[in-house]
Coordinates of C-alpha atoms in Angstrom, one line a residue:
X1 CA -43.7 -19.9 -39.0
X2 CA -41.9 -17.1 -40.4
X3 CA -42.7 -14.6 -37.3
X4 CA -41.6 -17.6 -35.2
X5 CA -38.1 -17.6 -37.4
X6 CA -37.7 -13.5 -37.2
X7 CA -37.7 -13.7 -33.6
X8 CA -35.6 -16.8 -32.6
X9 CA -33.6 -14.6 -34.9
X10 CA -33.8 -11.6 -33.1
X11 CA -32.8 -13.1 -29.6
X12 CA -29.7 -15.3 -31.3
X13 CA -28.5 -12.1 -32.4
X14 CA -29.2 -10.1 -28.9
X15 CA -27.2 -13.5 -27.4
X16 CA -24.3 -13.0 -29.6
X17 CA -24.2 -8.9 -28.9
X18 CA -23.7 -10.4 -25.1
X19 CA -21.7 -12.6 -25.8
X20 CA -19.5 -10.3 -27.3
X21 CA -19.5 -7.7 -24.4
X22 CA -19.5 -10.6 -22.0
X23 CA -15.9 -11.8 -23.9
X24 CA -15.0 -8.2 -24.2
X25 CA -15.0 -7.2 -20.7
X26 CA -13.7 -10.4 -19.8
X27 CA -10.2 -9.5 -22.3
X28 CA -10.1 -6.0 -21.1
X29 CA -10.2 -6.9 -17.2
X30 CA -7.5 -9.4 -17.3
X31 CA -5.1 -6.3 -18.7
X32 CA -5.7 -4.5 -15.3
X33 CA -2.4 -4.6 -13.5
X34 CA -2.2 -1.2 -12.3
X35 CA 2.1 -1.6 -12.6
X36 CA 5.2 0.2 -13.9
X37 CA 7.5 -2.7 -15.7
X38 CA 11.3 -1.7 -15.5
X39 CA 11.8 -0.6 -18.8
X40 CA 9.0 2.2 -17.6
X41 CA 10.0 3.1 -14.6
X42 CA 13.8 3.4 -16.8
X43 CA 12.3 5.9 -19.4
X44 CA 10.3 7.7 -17.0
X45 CA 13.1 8.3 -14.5
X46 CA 16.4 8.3 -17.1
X47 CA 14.3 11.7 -18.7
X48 CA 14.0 13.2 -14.8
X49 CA 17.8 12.8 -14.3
X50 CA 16.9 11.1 -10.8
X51 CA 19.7 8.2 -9.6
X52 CA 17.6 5.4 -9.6
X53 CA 18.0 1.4 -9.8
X54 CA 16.0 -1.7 -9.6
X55 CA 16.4 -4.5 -8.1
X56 CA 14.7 -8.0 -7.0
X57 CA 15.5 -10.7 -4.6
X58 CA 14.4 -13.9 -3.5
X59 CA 12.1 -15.0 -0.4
X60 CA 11.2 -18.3 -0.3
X61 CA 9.1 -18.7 -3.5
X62 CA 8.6 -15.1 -3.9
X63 CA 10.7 -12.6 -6.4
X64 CA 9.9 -9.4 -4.8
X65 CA 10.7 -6.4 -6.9
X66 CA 12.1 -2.8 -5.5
X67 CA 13.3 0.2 -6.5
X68 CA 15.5 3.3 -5.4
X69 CA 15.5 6.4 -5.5
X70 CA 17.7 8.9 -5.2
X71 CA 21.3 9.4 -3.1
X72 CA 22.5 6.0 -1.9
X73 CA 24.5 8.0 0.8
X74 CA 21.4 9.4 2.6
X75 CA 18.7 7.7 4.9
X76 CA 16.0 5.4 3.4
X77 CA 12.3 5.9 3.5
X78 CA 10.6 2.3 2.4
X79 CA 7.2 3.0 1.0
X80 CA 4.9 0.1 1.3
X81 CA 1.6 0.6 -1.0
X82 CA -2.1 -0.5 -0.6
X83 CA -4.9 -2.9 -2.3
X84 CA -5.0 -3.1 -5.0
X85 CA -1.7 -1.3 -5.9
X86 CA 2.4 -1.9 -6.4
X87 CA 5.3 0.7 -6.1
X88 CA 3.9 3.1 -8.7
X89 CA 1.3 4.4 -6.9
X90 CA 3.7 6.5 -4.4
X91 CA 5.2 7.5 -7.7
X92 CA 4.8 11.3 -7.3
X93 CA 7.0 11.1 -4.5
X94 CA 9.3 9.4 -6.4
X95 CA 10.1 12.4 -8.4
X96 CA 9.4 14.7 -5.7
X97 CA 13.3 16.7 -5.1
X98 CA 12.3 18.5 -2.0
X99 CA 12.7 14.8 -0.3
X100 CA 15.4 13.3 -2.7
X101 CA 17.4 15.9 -1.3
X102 CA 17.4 14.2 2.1
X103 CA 16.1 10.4 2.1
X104 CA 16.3 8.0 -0.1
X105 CA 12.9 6.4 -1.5
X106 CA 12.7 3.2 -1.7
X107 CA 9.4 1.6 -3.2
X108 CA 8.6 -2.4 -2.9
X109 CA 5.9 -4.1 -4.6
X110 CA 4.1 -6.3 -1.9
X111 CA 4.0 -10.3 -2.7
X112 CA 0.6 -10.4 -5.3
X113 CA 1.1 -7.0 -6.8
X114 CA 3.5 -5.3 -9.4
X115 CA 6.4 -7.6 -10.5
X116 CA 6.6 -9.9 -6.9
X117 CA 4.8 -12.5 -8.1
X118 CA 1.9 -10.8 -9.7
X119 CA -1.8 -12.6 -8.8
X120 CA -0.2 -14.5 -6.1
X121 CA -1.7 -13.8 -2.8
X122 CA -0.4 -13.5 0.6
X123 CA -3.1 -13.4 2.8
X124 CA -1.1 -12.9 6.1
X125 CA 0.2 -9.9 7.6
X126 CA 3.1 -11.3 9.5
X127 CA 4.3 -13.4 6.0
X128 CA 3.9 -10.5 3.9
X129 CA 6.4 -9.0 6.1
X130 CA 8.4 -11.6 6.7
X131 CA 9.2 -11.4 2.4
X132 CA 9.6 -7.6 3.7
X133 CA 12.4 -8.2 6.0
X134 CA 15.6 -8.4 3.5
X135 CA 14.9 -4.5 3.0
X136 CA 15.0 -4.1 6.6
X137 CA 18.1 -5.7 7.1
X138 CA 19.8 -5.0 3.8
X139 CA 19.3 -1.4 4.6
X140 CA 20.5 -1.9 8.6
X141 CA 23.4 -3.8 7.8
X142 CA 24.7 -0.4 5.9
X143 CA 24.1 1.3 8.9
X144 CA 21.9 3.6 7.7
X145 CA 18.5 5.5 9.4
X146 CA 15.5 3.4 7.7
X147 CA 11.5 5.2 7.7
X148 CA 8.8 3.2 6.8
X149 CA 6.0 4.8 4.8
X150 CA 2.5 2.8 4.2
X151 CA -0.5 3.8 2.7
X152 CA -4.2 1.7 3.9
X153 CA -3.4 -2.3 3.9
X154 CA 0.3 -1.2 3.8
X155 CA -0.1 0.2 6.9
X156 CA -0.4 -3.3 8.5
X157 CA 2.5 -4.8 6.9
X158 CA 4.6 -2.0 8.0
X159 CA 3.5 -2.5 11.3
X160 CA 4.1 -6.0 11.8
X161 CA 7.7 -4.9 10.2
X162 CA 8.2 -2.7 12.9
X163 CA 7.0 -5.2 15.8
X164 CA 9.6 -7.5 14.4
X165 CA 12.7 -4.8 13.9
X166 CA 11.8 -2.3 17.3
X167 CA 15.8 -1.2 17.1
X168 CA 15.9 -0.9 13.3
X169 CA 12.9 1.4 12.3
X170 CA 13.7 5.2 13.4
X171 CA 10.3 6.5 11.5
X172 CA 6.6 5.5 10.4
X173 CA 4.1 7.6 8.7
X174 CA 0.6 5.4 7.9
X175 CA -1.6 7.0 5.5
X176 CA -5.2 6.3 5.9
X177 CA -3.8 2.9 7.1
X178 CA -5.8 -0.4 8.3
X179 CA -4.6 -1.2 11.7
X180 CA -7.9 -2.0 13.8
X181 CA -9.2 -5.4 13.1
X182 CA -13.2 -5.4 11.7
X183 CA -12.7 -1.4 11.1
X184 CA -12.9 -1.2 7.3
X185 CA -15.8 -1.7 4.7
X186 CA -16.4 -4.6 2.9
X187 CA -18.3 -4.5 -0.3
X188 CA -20.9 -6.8 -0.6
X189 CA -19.0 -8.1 -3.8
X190 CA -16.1 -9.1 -2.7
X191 CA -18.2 -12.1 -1.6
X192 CA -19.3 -13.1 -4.5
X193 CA -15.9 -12.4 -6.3
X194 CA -14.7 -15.0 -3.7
X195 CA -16.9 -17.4 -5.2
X196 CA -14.5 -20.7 -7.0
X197 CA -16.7 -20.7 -9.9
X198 CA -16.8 -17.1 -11.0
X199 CA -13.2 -16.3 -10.2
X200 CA -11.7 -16.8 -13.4
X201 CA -13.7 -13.9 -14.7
X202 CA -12.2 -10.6 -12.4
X203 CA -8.9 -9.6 -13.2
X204 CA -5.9 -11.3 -10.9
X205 CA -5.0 -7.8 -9.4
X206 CA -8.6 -7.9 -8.1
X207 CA -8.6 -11.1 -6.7
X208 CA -5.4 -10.5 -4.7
X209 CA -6.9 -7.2 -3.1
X210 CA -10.1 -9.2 -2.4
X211 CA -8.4 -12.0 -0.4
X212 CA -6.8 -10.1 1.7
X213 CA -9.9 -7.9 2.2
X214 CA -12.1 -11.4 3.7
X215 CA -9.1 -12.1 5.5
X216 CA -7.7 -8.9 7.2
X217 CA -9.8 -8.8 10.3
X218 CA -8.2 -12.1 11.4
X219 CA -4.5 -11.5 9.9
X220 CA -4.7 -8.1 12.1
X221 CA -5.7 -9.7 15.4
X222 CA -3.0 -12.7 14.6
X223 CA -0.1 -9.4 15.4
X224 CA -2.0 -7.2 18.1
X225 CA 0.1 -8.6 20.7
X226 CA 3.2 -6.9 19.2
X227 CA 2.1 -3.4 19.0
X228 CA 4.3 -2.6 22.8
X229 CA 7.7 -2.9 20.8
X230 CA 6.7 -0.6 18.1
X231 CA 9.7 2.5 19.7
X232 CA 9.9 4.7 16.7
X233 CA 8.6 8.1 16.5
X234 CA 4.7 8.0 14.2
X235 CA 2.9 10.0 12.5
X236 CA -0.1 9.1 11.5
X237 CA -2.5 10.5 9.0
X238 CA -6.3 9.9 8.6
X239 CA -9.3 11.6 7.1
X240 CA -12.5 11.5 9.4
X241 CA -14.5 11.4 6.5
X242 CA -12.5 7.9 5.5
X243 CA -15.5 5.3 4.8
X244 CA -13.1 2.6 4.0
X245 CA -10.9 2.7 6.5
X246 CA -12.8 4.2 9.4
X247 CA -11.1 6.6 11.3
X248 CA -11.5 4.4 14.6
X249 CA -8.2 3.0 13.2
X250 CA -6.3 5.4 14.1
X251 CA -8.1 6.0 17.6
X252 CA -6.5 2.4 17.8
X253 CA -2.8 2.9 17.1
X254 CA -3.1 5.6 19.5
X255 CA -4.1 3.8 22.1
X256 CA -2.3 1.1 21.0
X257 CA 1.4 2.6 20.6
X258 CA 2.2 3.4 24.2
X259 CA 6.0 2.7 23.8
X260 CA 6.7 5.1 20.7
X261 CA 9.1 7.7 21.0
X262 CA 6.4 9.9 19.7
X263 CA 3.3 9.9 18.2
X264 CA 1.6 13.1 16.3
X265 CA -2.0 12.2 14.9
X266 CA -3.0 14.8 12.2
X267 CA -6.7 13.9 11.5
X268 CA -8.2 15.6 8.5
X269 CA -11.6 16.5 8.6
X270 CA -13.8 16.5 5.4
X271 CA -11.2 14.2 3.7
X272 CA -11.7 9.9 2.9
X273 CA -9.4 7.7 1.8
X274 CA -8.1 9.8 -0.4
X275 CA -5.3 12.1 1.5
X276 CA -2.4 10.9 -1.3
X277 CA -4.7 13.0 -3.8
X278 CA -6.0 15.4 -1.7
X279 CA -3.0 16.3 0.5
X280 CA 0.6 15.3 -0.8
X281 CA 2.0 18.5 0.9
X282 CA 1.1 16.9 4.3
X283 CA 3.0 13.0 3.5
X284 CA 5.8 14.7 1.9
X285 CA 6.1 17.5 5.3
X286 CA 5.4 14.0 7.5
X287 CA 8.1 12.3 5.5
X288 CA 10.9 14.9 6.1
X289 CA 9.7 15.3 9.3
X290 CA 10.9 12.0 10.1
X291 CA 13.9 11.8 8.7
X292 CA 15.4 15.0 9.9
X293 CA 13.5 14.7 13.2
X294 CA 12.5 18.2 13.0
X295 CA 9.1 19.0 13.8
X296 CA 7.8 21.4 10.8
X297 CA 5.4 24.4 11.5
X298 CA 3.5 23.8 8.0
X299 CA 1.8 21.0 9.2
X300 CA -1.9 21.0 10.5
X301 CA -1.9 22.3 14.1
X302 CA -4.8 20.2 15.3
X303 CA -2.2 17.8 15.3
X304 CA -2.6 15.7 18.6
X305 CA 0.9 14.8 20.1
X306 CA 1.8 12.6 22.6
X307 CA 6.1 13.2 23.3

């Protein structure tokens, strides 16, 4: 009886020690939000000297948060991030003088992510830009030059922004950007994440990346017929070694992007999904690039152009 007591013991106690962890993990996952709040991005930026504001406006139900960087006199370069993500992770650029000394940077948090309605998702392409839009035409109706920068699922928004604004986008550079529907991994996971009953337990940042994961394929096909009015001059960059974003997606955009005033592929060999980490020099030489519409010599010359 008393060996029988020691171990029922024994296991209540290894129940509670799981429990714990269980409850633990649970607490520390719902704190992942990978964003900058305002009075951050205030401090961080105040201490720099960098001309900066923030600002938010409505669309429909959505508060969508941006910021500025920079000289309001010169011309704008909208960064649009990834999954999961929100303005802060193009930060480096941010702070990056070499650019601020001719564009503008202007970073958004896509609806679900940052401070636009954080754990909200928008699973469609063409409404995520649609929220998008006031940018586009804010920065228009100033009549000033606007260059859309997008890094992996960003890349498709900014795409369907340019479909939709053919006359109003002078510039895109995608980063490692998702832009062929079906050619991207899929963790085995992320169906189980999507699973009602055990949602509650991943953190919301998570579950916003992981919706629009299981539905990208279809949002992607919903805009292929609008890639003939992309005009503006691309660059695109893309590590063959990508194993998220396979590299058959930019194959794709050049195939697809017939009517661009020019398109320069720079595919890096060796290099994932990683190019913001691995290679900054190239997006900040892209950037300038196409804002000044000057071709620069520093950049790869295995670049493939089509003029």
């Amino acid at each position: 009886m008393a060996a029988g007591k020691k171990r029922y013991g024994w296991v209540r106690w290894v129940g509670l020690v799981l429990l714990l962890v269980f409850g633990l993990f649970w607490w520390w996952a719902q704190g992942v939000e990978f964003r900058t709040s305002d009075d951050e991005l205030k401090a961080r930026f105040s201490s720099l000297s960098i001309p900066y504001s923030i600002h938010r406006y409505q669309a429909d139900q959505y508060t969508i948060r941006y910021a500025e960087f920079g000289a309001d006199s010169l011309p704008v370069t909208i960064m649009v991030h990834g999954a999961p993500s929100s303005l802060s992770f193009f930060m480096r650029f941010y702070e990056d003088t070499t650019l601020l000394r001719r564009t503008m940077l202007v970073g958004v948090d896509r609806p679900g992510y940052g401070y636009s309605n954080f754990g909200k998702s928008v699973i469609s392409i063409a409404e995520q830009a649609r929220y998008l839009q006031p940018l586009i035409d804010h920065y228009a109706a100033q009549g000033r030059e606007v260059v859309l920068a997008a890094s992996s699922y960003g890349g498709s928004v900014v795409a369907k922004l340019a479909m939709d604004n053919p006359d109003k986008i002078a510039g895109i550079l995608f980063v490692s950007s998702s832009l062929a529907p079906g050619q991207e991994y899929t963790y085995p996971i992320s169906y189980v994440i999507a699973q009602p009953w055990l949602r509650w337990f991943f953190p919301k940042l998570l579950l916003v990346a992981n919706d629009e994961k299981l539905n990208h394929q279809q949002a992607l096909e919903e805009i292929q017929e609008g890639w003939g009015r992309i005009r503006s001059r691309i660059i695109l960059l893309h590590g063959r070694a990508d194993n998220l974003i396979y590299f058959s997606n930019a194959e794709y955009a050049q195939e697809h992007l017939k009517n661009a005033q020019s398109f320069k592929l720079i595919p890096l060999d060796g290099i994932g999904h990683s190019i913001l980490w691995d290679r900054p020099d190239l997006i900040t030489e892209s950037l300038l690039e196409l804002v000044t519409a000057t071709p620069l010599t520093t950049l790869v010359p295995t670049a493939t152009k089509r003029q």
